[in-house]
PDB file of C-alpha atoms in Angstrom:
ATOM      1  CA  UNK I  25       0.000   0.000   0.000  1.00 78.00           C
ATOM      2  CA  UNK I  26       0.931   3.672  -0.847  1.00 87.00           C
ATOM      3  CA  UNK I  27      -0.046   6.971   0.679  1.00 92.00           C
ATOM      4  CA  UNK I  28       0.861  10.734   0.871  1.00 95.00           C
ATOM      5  CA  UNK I  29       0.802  13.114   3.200  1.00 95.00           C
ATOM      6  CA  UNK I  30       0.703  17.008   2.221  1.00 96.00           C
ATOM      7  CA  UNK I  31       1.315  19.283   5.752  1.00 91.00           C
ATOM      8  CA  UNK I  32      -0.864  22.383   5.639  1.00 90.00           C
ATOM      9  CA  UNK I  33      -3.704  22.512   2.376  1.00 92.00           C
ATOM     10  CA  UNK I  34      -2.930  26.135   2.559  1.00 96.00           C
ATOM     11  CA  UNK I  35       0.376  28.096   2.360  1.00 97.00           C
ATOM     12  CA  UNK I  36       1.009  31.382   1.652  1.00 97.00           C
ATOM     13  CA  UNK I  37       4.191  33.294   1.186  1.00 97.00           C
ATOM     14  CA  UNK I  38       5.215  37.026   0.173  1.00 97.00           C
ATOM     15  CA  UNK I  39       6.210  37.360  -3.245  1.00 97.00           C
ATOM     16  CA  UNK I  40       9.783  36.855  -3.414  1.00 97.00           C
ATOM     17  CA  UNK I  41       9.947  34.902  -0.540  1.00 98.00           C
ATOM     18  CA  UNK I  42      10.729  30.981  -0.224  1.00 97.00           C
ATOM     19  CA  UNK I  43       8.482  28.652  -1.069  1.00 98.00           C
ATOM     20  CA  UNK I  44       8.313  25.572   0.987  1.00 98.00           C
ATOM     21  CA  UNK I  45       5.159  22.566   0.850  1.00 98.00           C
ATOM     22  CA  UNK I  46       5.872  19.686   2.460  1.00 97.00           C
ATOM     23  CA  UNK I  47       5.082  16.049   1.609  1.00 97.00           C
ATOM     24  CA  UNK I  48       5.550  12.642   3.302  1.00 97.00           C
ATOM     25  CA  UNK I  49       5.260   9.323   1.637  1.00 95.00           C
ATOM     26  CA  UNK I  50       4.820   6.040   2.662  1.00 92.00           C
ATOM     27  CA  UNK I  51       5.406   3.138   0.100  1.00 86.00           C
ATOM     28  CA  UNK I  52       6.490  -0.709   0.915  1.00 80.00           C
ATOM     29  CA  UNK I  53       8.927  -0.947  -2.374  1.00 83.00           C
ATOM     30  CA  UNK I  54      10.671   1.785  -3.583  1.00 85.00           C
ATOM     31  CA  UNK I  55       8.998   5.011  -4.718  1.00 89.00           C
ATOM     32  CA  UNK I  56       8.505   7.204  -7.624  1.00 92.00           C
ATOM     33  CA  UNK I  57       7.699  10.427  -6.452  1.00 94.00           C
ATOM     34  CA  UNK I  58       6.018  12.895  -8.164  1.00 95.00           C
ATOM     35  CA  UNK I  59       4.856  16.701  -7.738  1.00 97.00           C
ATOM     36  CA  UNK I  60       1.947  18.470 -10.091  1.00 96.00           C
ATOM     37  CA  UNK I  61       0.408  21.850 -10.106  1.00 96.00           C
ATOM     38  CA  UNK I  62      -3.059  22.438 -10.947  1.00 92.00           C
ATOM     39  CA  UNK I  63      -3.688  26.458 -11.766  1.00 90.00           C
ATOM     40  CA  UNK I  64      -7.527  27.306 -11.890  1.00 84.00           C
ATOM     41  CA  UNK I  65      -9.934  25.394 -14.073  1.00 76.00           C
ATOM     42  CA  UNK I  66      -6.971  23.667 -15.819  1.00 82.00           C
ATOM     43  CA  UNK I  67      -5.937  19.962 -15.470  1.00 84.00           C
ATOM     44  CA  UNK I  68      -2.669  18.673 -13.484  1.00 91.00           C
ATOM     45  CA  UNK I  69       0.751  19.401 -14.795  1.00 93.00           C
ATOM     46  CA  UNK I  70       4.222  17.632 -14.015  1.00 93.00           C
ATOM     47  CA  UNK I  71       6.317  19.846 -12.118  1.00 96.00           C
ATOM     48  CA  UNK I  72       8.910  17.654 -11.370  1.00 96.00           C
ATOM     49  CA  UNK I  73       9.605  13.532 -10.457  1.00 94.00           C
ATOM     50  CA  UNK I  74      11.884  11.422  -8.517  1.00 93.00           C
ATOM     51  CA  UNK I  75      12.284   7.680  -9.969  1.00 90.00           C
ATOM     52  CA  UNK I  76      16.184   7.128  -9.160  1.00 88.00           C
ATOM     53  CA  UNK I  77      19.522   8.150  -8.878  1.00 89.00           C
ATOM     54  CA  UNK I  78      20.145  12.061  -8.033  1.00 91.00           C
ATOM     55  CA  UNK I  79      18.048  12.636  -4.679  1.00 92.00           C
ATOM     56  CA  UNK I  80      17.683  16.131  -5.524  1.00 96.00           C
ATOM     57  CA  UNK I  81      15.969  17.598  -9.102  1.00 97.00           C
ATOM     58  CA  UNK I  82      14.976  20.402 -10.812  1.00 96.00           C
ATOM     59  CA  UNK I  83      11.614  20.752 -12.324  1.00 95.00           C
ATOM     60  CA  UNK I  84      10.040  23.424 -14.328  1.00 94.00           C
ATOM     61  CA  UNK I  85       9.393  27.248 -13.033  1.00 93.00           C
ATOM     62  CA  UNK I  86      12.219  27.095 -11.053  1.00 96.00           C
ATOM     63  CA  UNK I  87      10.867  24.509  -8.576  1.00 97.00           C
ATOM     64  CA  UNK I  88      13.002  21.604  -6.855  1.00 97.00           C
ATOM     65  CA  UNK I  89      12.542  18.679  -5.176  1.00 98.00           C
ATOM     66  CA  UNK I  90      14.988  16.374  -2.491  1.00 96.00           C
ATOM     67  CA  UNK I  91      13.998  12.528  -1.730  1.00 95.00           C
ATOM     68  CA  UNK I  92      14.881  11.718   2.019  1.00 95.00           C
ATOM     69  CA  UNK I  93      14.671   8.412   2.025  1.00 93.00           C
ATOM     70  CA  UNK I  94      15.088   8.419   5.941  1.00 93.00           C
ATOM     71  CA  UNK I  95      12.371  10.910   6.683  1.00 94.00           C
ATOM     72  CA  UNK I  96      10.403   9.403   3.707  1.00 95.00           C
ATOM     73  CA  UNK I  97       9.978  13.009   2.479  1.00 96.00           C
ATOM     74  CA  UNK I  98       9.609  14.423  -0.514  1.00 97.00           C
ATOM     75  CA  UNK I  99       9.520  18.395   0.018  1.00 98.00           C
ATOM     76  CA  UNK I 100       9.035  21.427  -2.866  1.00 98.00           C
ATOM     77  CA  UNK I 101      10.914  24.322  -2.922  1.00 98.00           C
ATOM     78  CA  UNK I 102      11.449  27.282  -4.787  1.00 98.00           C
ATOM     79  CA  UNK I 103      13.703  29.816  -3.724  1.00 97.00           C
ATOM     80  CA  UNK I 104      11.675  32.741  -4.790  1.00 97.00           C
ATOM     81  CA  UNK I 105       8.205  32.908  -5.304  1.00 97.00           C
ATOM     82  CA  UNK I 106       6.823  34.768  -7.891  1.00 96.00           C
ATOM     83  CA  UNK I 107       3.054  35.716  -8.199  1.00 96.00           C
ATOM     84  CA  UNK I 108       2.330  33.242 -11.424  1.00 95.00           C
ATOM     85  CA  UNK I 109       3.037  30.671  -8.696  1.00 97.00           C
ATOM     86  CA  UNK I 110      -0.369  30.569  -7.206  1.00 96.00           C
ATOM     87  CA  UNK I 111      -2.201  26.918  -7.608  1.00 96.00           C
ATOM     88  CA  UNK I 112      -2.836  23.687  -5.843  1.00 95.00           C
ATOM     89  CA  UNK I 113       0.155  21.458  -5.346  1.00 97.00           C
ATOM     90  CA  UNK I 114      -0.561  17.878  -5.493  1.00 96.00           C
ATOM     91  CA  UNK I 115       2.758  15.318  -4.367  1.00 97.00           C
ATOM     92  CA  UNK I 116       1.748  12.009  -5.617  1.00 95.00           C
ATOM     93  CA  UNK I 117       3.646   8.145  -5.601  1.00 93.00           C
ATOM     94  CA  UNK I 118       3.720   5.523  -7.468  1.00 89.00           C
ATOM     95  CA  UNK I 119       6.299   2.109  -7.363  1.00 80.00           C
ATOM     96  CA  UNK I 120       7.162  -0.399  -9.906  1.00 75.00           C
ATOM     97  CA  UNK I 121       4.542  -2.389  -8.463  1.00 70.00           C
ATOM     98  CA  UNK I 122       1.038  -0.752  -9.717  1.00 70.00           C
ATOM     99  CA  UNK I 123       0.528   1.396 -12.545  1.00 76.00           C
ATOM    100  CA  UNK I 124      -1.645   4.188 -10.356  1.00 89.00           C
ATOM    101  CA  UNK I 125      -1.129   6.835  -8.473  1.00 92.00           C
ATOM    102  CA  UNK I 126      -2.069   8.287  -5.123  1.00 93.00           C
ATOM    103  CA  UNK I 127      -2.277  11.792  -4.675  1.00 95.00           C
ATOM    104  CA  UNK I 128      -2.055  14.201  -1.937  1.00 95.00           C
ATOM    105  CA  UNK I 129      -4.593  16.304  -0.361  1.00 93.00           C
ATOM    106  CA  UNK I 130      -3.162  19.187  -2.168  1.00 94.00           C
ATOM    107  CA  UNK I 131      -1.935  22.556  -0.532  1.00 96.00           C
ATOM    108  CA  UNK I 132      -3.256  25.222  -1.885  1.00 96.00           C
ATOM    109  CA  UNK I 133      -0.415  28.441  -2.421  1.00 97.00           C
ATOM    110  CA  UNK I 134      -1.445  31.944  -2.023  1.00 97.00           C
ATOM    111  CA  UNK I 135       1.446  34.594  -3.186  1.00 97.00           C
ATOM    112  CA  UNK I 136       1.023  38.019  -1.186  1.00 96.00           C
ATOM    113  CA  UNK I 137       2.000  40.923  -3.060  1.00 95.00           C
TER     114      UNK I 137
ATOM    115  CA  UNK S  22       3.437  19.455 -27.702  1.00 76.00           C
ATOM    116  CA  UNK S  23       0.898  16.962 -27.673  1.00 81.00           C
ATOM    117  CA  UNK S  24      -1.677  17.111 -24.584  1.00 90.00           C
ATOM    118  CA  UNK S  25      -4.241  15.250 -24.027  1.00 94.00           C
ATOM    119  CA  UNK S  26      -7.837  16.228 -23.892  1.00 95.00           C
ATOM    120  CA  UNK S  27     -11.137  15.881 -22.550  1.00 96.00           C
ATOM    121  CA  UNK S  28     -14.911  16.665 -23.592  1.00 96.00           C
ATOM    122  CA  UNK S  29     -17.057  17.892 -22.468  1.00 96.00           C
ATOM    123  CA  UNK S  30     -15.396  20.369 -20.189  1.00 94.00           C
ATOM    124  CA  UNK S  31     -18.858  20.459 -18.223  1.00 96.00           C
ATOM    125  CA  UNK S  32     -22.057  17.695 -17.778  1.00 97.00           C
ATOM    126  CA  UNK S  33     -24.954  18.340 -15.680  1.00 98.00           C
ATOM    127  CA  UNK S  34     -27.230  15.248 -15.808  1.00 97.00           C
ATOM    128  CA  UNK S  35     -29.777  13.856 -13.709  1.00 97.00           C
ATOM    129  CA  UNK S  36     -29.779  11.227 -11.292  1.00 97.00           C
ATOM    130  CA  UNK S  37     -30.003   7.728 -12.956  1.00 97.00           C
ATOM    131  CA  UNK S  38     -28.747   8.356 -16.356  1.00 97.00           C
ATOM    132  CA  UNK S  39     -26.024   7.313 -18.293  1.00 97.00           C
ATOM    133  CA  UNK S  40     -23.120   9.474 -18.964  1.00 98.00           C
ATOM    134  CA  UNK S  41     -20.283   8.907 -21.552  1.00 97.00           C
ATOM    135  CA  UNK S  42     -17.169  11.252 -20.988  1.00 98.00           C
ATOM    136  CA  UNK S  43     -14.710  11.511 -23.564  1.00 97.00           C
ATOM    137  CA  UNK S  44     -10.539  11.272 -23.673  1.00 97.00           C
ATOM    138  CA  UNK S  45      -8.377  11.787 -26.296  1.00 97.00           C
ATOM    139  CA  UNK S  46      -5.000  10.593 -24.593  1.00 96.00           C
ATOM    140  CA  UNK S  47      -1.504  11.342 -26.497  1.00 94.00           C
ATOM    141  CA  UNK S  48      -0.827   9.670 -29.908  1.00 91.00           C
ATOM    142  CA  UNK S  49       1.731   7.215 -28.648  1.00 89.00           C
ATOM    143  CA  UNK S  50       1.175   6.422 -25.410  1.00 92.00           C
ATOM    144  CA  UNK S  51      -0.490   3.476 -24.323  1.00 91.00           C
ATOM    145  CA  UNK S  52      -1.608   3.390 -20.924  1.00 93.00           C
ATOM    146  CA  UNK S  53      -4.467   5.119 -20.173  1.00 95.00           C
ATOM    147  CA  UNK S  54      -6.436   6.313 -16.825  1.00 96.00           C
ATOM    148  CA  UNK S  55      -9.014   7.921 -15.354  1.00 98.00           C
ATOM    149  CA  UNK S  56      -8.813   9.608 -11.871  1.00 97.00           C
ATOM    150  CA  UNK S  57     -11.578  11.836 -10.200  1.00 96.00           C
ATOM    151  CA  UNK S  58     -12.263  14.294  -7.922  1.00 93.00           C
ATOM    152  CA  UNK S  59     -14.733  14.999  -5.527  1.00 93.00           C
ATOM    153  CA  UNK S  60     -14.678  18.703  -4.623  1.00 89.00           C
ATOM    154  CA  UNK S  61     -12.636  19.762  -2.062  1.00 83.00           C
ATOM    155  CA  UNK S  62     -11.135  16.370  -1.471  1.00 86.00           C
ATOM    156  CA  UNK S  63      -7.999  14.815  -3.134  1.00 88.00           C
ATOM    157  CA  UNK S  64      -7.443  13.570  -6.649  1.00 93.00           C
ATOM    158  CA  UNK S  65      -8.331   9.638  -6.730  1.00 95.00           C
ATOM    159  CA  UNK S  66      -7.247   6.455  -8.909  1.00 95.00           C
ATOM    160  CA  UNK S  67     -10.302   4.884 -10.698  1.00 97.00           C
ATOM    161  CA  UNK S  68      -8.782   2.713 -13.731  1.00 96.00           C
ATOM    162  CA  UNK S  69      -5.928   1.810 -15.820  1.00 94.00           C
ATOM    163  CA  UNK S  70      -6.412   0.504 -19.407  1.00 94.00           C
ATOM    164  CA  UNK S  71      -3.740  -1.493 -21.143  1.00 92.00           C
ATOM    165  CA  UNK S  72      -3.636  -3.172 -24.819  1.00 90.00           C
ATOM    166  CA  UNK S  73      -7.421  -3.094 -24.689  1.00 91.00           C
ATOM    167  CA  UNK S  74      -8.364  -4.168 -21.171  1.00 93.00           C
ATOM    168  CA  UNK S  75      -8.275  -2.498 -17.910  1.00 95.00           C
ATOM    169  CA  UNK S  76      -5.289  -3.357 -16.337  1.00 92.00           C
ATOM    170  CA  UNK S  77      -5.971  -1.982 -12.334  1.00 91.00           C
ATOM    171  CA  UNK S  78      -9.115  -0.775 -10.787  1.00 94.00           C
ATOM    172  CA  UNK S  79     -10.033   0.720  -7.398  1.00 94.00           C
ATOM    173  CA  UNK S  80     -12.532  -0.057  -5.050  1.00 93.00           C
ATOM    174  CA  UNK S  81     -14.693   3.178  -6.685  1.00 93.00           C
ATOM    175  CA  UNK S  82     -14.328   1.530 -10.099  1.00 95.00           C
ATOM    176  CA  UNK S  83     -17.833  -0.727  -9.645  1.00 93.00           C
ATOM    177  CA  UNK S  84     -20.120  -2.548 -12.397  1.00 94.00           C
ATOM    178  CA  UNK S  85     -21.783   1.027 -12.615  1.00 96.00           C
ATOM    179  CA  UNK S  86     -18.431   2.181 -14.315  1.00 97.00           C
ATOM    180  CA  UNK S  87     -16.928   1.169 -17.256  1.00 97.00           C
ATOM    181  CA  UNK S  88     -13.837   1.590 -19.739  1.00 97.00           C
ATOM    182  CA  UNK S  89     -13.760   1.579 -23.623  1.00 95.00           C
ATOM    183  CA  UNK S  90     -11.245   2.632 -26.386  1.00 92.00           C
ATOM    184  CA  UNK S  91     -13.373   1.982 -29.200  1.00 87.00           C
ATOM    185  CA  UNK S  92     -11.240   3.329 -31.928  1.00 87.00           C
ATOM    186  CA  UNK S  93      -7.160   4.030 -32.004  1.00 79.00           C
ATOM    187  CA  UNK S  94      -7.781   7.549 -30.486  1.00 87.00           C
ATOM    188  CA  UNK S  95     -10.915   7.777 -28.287  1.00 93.00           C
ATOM    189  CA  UNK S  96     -10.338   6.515 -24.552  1.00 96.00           C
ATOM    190  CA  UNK S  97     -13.980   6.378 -23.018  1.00 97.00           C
ATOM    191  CA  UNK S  98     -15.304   6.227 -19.300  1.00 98.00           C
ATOM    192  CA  UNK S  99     -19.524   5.542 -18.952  1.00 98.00           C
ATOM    193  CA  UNK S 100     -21.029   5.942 -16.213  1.00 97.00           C
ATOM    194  CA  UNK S 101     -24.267   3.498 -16.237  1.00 96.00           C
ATOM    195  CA  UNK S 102     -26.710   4.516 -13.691  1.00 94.00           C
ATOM    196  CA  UNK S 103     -25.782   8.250 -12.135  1.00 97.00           C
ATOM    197  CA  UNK S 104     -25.835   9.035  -8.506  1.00 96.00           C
ATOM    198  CA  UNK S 105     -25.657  12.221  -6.639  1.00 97.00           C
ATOM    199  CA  UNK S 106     -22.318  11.014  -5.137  1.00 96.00           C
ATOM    200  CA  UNK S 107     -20.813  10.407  -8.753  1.00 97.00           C
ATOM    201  CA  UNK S 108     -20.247  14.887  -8.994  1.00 97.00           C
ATOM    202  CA  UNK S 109     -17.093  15.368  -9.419  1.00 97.00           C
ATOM    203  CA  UNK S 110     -14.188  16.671 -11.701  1.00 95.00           C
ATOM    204  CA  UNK S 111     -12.916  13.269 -13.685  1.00 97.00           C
ATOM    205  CA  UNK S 112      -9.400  13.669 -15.242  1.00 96.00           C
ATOM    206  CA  UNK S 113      -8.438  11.084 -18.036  1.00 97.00           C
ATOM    207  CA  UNK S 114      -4.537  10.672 -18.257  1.00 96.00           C
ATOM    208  CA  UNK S 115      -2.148   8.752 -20.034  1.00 95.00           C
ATOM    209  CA  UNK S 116       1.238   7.719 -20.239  1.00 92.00           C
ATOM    210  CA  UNK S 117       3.531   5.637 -22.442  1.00 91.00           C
ATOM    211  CA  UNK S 118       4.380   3.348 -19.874  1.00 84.00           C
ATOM    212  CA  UNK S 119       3.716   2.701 -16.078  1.00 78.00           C
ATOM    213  CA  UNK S 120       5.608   3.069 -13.051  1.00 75.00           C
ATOM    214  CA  UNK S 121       8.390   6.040 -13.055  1.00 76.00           C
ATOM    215  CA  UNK S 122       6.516   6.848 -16.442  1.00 84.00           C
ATOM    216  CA  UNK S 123       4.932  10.362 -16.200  1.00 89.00           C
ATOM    217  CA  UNK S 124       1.210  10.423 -16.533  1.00 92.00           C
ATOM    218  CA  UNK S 125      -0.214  13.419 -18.635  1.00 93.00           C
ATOM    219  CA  UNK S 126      -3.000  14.421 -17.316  1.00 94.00           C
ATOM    220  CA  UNK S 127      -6.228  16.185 -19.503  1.00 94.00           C
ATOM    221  CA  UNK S 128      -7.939  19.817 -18.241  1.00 92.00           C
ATOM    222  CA  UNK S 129     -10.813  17.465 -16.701  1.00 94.00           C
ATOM    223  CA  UNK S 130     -14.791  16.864 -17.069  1.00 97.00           C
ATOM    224  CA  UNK S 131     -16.741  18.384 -14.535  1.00 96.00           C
ATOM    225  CA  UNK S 132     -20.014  16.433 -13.578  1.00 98.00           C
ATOM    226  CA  UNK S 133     -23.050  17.539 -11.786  1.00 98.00           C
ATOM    227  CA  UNK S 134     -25.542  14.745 -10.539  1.00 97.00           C
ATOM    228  CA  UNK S 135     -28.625  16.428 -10.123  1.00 97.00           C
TER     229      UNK S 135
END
C-alpha cells in the first residue's frame, strides 16, 4: 500500500519569498515520487519527479525537489516565489509495483503581493 | 506538444442516467487512466487501461463504471446509472508506460448529478 501526506492545504508566502510545501510518503517498495500543479480550471501538470539516482531535481518554473529516504519526504521548494506561482500542489507516488497513483490532499499556495 | 484532452469540459445530468465522458490521450502512449475528484477532497485512482483491457481498478471503479477505447484515439469512461455522489471533476490521463513513467493528465470533465 501507498499513501501521501501534504502538511498544511494552505500556504502562503510574500512574493519573493521561499516557497516551501511539504510532503511525506509512505510506500512498501521503492517510490517514484512525483509533484503536479493544478492552476484554476486547468488539469494537473508535471512539475517535477523522482524515480532514481540524483536525490535532488529540478523541475520546471524554477521549482526543486529532495527525496529523504530516511524521513520518507519528498519536500518542494522554490527559492523565490513569484506571483504566477499561485495553484494547488498535489505530491503524488507511485512504485514499480502498480501502474496508479495516489495523490495528496493538495496545498493550496497563495502569493502576497 | 501533444496534450491530451477531454470533452465535455462540463455535464450536468440527472440522477439515474447514463453518462459517456470523452478522452483523447496522447498519440503514442499506451496506458491510459481515469482519476476523479470529488470537490474539495484529493485527486483519486479509478482505472488503468492497457492493450485493450483495464489493467488496475479501485474499489470506486464498480459494475456502474466502465472503460472503452473503441477506436485508435478515443479513450472512453460511462457511467451506467448516475448518482448524486458520482459529482465530481474526472481527469483522463495517459502515459507511455507505467511506473516512473509520467502520466499526462487532460484539463478534466466536470459532472453535476442532479
Amino acid at each position: 500500500a501507498q499513501s501521501v501526506t501534504q502538511l498544511g492545504s494552505h500556504v502562503s508566502v510574500s512574493e519573493g519569498a521561499l516557497v516551501l510545501l511539504r510532503c511525506n510518503y509512505s510506500s512498501s517498495v521503492p517510490p517514484y515520487l512525483f509533484w503536479y500543479v493544478q492552476y484554476p480550471n486547468q488539469g494537473l501538470q508535471l512539475l517535477l519527479k523522482y524515480t532514481t539516482g540524483a536525490t535532488l531535481v529540478k523541475g520546471i518554473n524554477g521549482f526543486e525537489a529532495e527525496f529523504k529516504k530516511s524521513e520518507t519526504s519528498f519536500h518542494l521548494t522554490k527559492p523565490s516565489a513569484h506571483m504566477s506561482d499561485a495553484a494547488e500542489y498535489f505530491c503524488a507516488v507511485a512504485n514499480s509495483g502498480n501502474e496508479k497513483l495516489t495523490f495528496g490532499t493538495g496545498t493550496r499556495l497563495t502569493i502576497i503581493p | 506538444e501533444p496534450e491530451v484532452t477531454q470533452t465535455p469540459s462540463h455535464q450536468v445530468t440527472q440522477m439515474g442516467q447514463e453518462v459517456i465522458l470523452r478522452c483523447v490521450p496522447i498519440s503514442n502512449h499506451l496506458y491510459f487512466y481515469w482519476y476523479r475528484q470529488i470537490l474539495g477532497q484529493k485527486v483519486e485512482f479509478l482505472v488503468s487501461f492497457y492493450n485493450n483491457e483495464i489493467s488496475e481498478k479501485s474499489e470506486i471503479f464498480d459494475d456502474q463504471f466502465s472503460v472503452e477505447r473503441p477506436d485508435g484515439s478515443n479513450f472512453t469512461l460511462k457511467i451506467r446509472s448516475t448518482k448524486l455522489e458520482d459529482s465530481a471533476m474526472y481527469f483522463c490521463a495517459s502515459s507511455e508506460g507505467w511506473g516512473d513513467e509520467t502520466q499526462y493528465f487532460g484539463p478534466g470533465t466536470r459532472l453535476l448529478v442532479l
